[in-house]
XYZ file of C-alpha atoms in Angstrom:
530
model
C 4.412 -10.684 -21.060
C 7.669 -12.075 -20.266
C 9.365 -11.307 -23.127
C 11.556 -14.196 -23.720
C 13.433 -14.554 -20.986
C 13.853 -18.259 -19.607
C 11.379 -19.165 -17.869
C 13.886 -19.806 -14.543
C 14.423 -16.142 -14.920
C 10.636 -15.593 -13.773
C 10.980 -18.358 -11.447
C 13.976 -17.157 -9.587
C 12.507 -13.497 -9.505
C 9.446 -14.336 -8.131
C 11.307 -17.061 -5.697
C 13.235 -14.141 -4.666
C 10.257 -11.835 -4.018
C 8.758 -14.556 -1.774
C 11.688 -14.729 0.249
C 11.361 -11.278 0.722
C 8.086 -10.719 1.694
C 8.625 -14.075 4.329
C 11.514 -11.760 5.816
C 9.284 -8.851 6.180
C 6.185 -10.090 7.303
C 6.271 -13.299 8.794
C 5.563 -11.736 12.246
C 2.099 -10.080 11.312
C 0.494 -13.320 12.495
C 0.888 -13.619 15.739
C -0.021 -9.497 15.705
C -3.407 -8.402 17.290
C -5.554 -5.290 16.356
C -3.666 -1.902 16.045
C -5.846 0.263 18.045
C -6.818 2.664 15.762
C -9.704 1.768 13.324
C -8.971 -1.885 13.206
C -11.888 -2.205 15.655
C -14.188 -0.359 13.960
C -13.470 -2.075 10.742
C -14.417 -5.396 12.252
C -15.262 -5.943 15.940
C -17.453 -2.878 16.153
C -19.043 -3.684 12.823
C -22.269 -5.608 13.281
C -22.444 -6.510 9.630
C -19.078 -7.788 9.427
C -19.292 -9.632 12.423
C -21.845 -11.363 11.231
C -19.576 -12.534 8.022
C -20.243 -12.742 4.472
C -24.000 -13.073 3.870
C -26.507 -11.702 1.060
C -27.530 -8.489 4.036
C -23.862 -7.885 4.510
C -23.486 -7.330 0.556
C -26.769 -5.397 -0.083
C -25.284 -3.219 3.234
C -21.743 -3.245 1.921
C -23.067 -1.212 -1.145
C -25.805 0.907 -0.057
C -24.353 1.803 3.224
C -21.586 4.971 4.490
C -19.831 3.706 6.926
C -16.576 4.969 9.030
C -17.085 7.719 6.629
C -16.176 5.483 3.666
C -17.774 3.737 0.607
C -15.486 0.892 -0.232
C -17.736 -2.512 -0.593
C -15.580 -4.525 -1.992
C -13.238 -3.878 0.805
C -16.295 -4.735 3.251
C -17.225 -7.675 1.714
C -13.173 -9.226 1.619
C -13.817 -8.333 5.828
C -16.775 -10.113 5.684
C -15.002 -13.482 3.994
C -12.288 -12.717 6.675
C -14.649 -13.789 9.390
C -16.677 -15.840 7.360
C -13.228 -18.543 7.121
C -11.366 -17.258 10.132
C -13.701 -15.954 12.558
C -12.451 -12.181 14.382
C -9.062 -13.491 15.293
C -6.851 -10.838 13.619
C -3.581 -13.268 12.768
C -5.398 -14.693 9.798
C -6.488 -11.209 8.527
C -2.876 -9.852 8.945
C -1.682 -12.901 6.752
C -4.563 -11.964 4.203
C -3.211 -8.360 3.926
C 0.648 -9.878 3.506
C -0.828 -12.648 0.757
C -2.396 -9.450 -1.154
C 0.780 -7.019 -1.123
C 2.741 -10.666 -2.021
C 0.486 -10.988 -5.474
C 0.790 -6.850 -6.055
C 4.560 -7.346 -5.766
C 4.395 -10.529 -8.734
C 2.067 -7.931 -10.482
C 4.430 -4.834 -10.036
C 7.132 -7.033 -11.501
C 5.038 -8.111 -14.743
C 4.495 -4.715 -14.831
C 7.592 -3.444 -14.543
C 8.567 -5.709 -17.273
C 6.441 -5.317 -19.675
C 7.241 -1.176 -19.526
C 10.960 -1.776 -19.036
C 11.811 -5.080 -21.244
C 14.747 -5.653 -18.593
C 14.439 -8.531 -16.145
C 17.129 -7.741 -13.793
C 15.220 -3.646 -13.635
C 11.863 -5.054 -13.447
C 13.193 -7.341 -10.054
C 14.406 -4.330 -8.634
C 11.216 -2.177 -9.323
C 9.069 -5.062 -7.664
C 11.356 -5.317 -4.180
C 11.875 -1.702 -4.043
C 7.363 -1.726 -3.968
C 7.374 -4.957 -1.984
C 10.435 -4.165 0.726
C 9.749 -0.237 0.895
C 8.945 0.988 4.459
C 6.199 3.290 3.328
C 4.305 0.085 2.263
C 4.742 -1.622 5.694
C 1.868 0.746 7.280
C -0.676 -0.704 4.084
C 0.137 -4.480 4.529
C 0.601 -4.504 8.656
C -2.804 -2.681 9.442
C -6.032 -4.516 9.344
C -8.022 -1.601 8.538
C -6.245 -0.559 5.036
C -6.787 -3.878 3.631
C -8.616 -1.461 0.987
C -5.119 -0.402 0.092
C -3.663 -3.731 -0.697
C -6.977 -4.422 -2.284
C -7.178 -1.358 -4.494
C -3.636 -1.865 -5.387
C -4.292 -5.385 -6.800
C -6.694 -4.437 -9.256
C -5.262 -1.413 -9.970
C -2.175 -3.028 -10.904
C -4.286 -5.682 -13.076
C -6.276 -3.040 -14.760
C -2.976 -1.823 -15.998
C -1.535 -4.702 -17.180
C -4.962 -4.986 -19.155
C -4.494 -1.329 -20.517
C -1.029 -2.528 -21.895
C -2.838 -5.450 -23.477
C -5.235 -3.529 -24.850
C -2.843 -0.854 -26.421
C -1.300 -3.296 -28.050
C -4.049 -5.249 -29.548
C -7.302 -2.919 -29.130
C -10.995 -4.198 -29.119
C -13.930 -4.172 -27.248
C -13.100 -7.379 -25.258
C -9.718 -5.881 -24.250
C -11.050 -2.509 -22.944
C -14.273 -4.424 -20.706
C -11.377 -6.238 -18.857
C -9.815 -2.792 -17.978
C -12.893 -1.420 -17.079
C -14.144 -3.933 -14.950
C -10.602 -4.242 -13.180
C -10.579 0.019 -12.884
C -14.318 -0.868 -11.271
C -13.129 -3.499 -8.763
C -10.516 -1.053 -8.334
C -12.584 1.720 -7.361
C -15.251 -0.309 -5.189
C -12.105 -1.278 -2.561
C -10.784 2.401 -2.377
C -11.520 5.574 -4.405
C -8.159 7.010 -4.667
C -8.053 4.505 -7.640
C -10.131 7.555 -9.514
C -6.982 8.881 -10.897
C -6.341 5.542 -12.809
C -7.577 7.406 -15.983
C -4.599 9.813 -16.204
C -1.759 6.839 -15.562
C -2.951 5.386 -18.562
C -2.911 8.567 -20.476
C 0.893 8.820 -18.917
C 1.481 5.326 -20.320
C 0.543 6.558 -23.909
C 3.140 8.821 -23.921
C 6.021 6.188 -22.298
C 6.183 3.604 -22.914
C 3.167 3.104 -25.297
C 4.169 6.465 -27.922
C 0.314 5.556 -29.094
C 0.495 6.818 -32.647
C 3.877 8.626 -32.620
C 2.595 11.047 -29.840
C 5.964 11.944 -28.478
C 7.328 12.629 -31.516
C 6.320 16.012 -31.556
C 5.329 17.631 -35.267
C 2.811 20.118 -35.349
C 0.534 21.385 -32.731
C -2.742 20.398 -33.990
C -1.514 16.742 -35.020
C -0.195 16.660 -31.256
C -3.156 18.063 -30.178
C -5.510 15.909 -32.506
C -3.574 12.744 -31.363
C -4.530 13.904 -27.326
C -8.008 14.469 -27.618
C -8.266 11.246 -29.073
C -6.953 9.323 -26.644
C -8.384 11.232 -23.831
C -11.929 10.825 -25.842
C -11.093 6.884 -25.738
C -11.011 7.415 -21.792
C -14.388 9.501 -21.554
C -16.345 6.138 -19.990
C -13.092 5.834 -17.634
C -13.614 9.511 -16.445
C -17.540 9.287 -16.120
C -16.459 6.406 -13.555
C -14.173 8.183 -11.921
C -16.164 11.343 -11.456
C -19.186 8.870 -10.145
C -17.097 7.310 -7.853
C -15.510 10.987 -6.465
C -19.211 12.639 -6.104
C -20.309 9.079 -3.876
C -16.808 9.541 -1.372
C -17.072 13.157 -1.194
C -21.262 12.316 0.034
C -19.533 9.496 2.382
C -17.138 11.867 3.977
C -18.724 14.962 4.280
C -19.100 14.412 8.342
C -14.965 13.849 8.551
C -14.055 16.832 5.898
C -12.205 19.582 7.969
C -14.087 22.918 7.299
C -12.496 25.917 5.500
C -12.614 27.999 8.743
C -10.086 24.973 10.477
C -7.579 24.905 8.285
C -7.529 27.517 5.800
C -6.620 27.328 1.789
C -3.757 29.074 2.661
C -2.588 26.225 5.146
C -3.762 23.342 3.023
C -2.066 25.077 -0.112
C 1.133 25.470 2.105
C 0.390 21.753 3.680
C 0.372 20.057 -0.185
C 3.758 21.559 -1.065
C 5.279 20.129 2.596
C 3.745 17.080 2.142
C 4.741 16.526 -1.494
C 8.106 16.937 -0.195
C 7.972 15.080 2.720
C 6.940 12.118 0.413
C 10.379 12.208 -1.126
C 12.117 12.451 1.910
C 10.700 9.746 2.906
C 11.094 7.433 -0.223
C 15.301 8.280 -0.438
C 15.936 7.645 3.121
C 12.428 6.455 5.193
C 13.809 6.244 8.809
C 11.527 8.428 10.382
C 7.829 6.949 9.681
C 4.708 6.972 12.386
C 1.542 5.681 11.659
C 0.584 9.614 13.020
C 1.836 12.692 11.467
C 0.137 15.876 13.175
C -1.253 18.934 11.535
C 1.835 21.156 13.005
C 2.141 24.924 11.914
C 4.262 25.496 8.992
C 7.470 27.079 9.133
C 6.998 29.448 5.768
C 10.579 30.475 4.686
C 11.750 26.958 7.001
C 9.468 24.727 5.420
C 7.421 25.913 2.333
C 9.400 27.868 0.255
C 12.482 24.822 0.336
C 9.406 22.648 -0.616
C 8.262 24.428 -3.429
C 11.398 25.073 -5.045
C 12.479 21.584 -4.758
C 9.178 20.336 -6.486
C 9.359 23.427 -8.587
C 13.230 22.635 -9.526
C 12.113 18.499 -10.222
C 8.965 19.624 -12.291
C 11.451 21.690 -14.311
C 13.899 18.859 -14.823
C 11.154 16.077 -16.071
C 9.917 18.746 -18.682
C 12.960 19.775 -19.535
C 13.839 15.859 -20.202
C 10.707 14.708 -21.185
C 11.825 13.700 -24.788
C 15.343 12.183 -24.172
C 14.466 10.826 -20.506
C 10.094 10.045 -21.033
C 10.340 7.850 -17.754
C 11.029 10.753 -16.098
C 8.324 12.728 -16.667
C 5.997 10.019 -16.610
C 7.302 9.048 -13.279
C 7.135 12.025 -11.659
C 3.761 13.192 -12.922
C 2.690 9.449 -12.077
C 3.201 10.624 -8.073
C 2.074 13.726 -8.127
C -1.150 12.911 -10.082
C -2.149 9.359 -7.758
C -1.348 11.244 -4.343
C -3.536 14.625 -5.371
C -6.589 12.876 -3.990
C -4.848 12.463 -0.385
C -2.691 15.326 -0.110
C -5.114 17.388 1.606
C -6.780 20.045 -0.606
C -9.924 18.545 0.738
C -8.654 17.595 4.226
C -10.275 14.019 5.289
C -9.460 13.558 9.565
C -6.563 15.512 11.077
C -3.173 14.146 9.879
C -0.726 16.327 7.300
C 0.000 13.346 5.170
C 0.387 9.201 5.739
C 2.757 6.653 4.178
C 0.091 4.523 3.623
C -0.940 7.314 0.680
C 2.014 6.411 -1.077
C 1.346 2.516 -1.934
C 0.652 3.287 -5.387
C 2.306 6.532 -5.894
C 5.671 5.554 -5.226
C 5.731 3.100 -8.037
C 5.783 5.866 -10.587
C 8.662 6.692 -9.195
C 10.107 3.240 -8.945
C 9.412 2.178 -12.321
C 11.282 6.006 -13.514
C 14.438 4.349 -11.405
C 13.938 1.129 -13.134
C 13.809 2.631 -16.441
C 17.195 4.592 -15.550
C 18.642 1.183 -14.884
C 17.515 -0.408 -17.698
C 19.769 2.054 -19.777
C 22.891 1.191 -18.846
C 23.509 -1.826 -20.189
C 25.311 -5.533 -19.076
C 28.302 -4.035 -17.824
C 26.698 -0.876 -16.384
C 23.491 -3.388 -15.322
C 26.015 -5.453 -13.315
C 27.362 -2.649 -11.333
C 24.545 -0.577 -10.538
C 22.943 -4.263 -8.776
C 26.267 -4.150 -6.592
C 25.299 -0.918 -5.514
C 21.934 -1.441 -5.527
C 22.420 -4.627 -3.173
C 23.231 -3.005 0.031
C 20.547 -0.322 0.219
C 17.966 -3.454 -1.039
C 18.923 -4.897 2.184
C 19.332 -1.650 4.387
C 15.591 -1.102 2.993
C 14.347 -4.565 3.948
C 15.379 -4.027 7.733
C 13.843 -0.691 7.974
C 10.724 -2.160 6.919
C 11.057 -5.221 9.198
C 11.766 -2.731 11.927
C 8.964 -0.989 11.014
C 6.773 -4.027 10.892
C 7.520 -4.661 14.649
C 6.187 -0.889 15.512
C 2.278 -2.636 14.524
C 2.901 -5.852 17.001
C 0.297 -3.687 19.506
C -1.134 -0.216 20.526
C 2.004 0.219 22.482
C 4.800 0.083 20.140
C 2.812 1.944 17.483
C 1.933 4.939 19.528
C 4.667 5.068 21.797
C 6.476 5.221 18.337
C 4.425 8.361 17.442
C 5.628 9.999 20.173
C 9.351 9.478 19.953
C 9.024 10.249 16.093
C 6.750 13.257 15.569
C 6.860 14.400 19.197
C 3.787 15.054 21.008
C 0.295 13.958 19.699
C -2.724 14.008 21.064
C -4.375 11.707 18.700
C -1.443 9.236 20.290
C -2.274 10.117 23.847
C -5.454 9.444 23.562
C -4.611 5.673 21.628
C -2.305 5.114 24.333
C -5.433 5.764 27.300
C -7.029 3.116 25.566
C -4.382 0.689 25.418
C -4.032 1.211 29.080
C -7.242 1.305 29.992
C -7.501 -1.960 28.371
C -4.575 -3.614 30.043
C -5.841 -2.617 33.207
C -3.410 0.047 34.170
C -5.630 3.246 35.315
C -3.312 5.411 36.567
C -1.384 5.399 33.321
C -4.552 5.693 31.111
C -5.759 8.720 33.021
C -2.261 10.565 32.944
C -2.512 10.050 28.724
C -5.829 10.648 28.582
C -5.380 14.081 30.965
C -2.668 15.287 28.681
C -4.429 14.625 25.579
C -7.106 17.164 26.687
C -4.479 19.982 27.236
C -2.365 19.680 23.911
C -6.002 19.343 22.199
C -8.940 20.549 24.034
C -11.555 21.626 21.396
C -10.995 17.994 19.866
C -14.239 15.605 21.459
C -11.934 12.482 21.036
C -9.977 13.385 23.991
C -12.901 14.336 26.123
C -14.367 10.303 25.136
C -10.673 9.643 25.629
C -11.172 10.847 29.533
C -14.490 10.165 29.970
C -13.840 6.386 29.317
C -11.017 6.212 32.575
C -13.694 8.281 34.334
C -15.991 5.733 33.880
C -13.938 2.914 34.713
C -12.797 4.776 37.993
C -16.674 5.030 38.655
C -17.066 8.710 38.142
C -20.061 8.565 36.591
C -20.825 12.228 36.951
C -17.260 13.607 35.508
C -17.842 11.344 33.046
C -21.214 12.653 32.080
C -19.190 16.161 31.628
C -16.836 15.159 29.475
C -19.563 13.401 27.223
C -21.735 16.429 27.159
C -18.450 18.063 26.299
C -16.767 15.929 23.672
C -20.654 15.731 21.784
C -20.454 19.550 21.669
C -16.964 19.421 19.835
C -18.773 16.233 17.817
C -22.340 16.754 17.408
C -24.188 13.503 16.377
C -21.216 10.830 16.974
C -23.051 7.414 17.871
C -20.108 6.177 20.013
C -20.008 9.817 22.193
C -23.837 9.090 22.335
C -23.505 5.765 23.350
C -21.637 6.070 26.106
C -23.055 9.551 27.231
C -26.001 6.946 27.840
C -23.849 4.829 29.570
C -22.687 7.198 32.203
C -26.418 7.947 32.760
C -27.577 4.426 33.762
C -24.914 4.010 35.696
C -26.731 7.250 37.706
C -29.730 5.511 37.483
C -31.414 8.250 35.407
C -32.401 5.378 33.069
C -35.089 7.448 30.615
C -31.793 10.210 29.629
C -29.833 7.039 29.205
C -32.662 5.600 26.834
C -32.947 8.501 24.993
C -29.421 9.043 24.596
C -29.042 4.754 23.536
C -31.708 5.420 21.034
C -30.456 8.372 19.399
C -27.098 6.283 18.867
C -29.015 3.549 17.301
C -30.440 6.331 15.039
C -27.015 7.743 13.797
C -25.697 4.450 13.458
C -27.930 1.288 13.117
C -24.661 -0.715 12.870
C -22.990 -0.040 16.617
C -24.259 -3.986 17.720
C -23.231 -3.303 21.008
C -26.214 -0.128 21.411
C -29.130 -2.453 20.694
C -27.868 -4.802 23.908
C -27.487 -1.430 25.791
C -31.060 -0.335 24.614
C -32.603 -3.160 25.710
C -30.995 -3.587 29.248
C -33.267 -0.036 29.716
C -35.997 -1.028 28.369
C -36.153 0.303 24.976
């Protein structure tokens, strides 16, 4: 693995990775939850709660919840509690420990593909200092990112073993890794094609980029897509049980059209390398805005069109390149909303594991030049390393609370509703009313067939002791969201308060229904005597 380089050499790099990450990150601890989802993840999460126990696993894998099926990632919650309890510093530091071992494991990695120590280094701070990653590692509730990403990583440093020296031993430690990869987050299904990608470069498995005729070509292919099959069946398993889990949060066709979505990919593909050359302008929040179509889509597609060109065009002089960029489009097509999955037109956490395709093409690039050429490209390097590492730490300080992130949202991607209505909690929360109802209030007239904002304004209602306005806003946001256990939760809520205890009942009950998990309904249900 390392390839006979001094051991010090491996020392030093992952010395200087640590140091890294410390300068990054150290601040998460003292961070509370973010306000969005964080929450629901754990406070709001009966089962997790509760901590690791033999229930919480048999519920971790039989159960949809939050519109996900990710046990593993349940289950590392659960331990959470289990050894910390529900203070979110420790669970911060858990997701900054994780991205800390997936940067050691993007450098092996990195390595092992590029046989250059000083490229390999650079690959493994670009992933562990990039300010796309910061949203991953300094949210609670994408600790199935982090996770994912570590086995993911794993299972391909098993795949590499296994090319090399092939047998059944070697391919049960890929798939089980590919497995543990899949049960923290299902975007790991496209797993199967990177490894196809690293038959090509830097594998050539059997001469395949040699060229020669088109059925030995063809003939090599099939069989090393055929040796995949079991990796595939896994993959399409896991895609059939997300799509079941998310059906509730998929946008319908007659929301956002093909056409938009079609429009939406290209803009977002884009947008993704924006962001990676120069990420200054990152939210946590990127609305579904109209799209500008000569302004916006047409520059997009004939950029990716132009780049797609290029890395066939180079594909047997320059492999990396190819496999690179196919690498980032192929891991982000799960995400980049041809089956839209909640309301935002893309999210930097998406790119945790696509942007290392791209950063081990760079790294390969690097590894080409040579000592002299080596030496002088790290000079460059060096400064935008370090311009990099503050961006992220900047960006770090945008997840210290609800304030800083949203109020972020707004000065980055202009007005949101989704933000609005983040911020009416925050201030709700603090105590501030006024300020909670004036978010809240505009969050119902940038969005008002969204129920989120209606909960958003029924919850200051409710605090104000409007029990009745409250009740209309309910009624209203359950219309936009039919079936929502919170909505109905609190719809009951607003009815007790107005004494009109067998409606509240009903309405506590049919919460409990939709969502045997919401702890805090059962208290409510019994307070009316159900």
């Amino acid at each position: 693995m390392f390839l006979g380089q001094p051991h010090r050499a491996h020392c030093a790099a992952i010395f200087i990775l640590l140091v890294a990450l410390a300068v990054v990150y150290w601040r998460v601890a003292g961070f509370g939850y973010s306000g969005i989802d964080d929450q629901g993840y754990v406070i709001y999460t009966e089962m997790v709660r509760s901590g690791l126990s033999l229930e919480g696993v048999r519920w971790a894998f039989t159960e949809f919840h939050m519109s996900n099926w990710h046990p593993l990632t349940w289950l590392s919650h659960m331990l959470d509690v289990t050894l910390f309890g529900i203070e979110p510093g420790p669970q911060h530091v858990v997701n900054v420990a994780i991205h800390g071992l997936n940067s050691v494991l993007a450098y092996c990695l990195a390595l092992a593909m590029l046989r250059n120590w000083s490229a390999a280094l650079v690959v493994a701070l670009l992933f562990l200092v990039h300010p796309l990653h910061v949203e991953s590692v300094a949210w609670i509730a994408e600790r199935k990112d982090v996770l994912c990403g570590f086995f993911f990583l794993l299972a391909l440093l098993a795949y590499l073993r296994y090319a090399n020296r092939p047998g059944i031993r070697a391919y049960l430690w890929v798939v089980t890794a590919f497995i543990l990869a899949l049960l923290s987050k299902p975007m790991a299904v496209t797993l199967p094609i990177v490894f196809l990608l690293l038959d090509y470069w830097p594998l050539d498995r059997s001469g395949i980029r040699g060229g020669g005729a088109f059925d030995k070509t063809l003939s090599l292919w099939l069989r090393l897509v055929a040796e995949k099959i079991p990796l595939f069946l896994l993959s399409l398993a896991s895609g059939l049980v997300t799509l079941a889990a998310q059906t509730k949060a998929m946008a319908p066709v007659d929301d956002l059209s093909i056409e938009y979505r079609l429009m939406n990919t290209a803009v977002a593909y884009a947008a993704y390398l924006r962001d990676t050359l120069v990420p200054t302008k990152l939210a946590v929040l990127y609305p579904l805005y109209p799209i500008d179509f000569f302004g916006a889509f047409v520059p997009s597609l004939l950029a990716l069109g132009a780049l797609s060109a290029a890395a066939i065009a180079l594909r047997r002089k320059y492999p990396w390149l190819i496999v690179g960029w196919l690498w980032f489009l192929v891991t982000l097509l799960p995400v980049i909303g041809l089956i839209q999955v909640g309301s935002q037109a893309r999210a930097d956490r998406y790119m945790y594991l696509p942007s290392l395709g791209l950063f081990l093409a760079f790294g390969a690039v690097l590894a080409r030049l040579g000592g002299a050429g080596m030496r002088k490209a790290l000079f460059g390097l060096a400064p935008a390393l370090c311009f990099y590492t503050f961006l992220a730490w900047l960006q770090v300080g945008y997840w210290s609370g609800p304030y800083m992130l949203f109020s972020h949202v707004l000065d980055v991607v202009g007005e949101s509703y989704q933000a609005h209505v983040s911020l009416a909690t925050y201030f709700l929360g603090e105590g501030f009313v006024e300020q909670a109802e004036a978010h809240a209030t505009r969050a119902v007239s940038l969005e008002p067939d969204m129920g989120v904002v209606h909960a958003g304004l029924a919850a200051v209602l409710m605090v104000k002791g409007d029990y009745v306005a409250a009740e209309r806003s309910l009624r209203t946001a359950l219309e936009k969201s039919p079936g929502d256990a919170q909505l109905m939760n609190n719809l009951g809520a607003a009815l007790e308060q107005q004494g009109r205890l067998d409606e509240a009942r009903y309405y506590y009950d049919a919460a409990l229904r939709s969502d045997p998990d919401l702890y805090k309904v059962r208290n409510n249900l019994k307070r009316v005597g159900g």
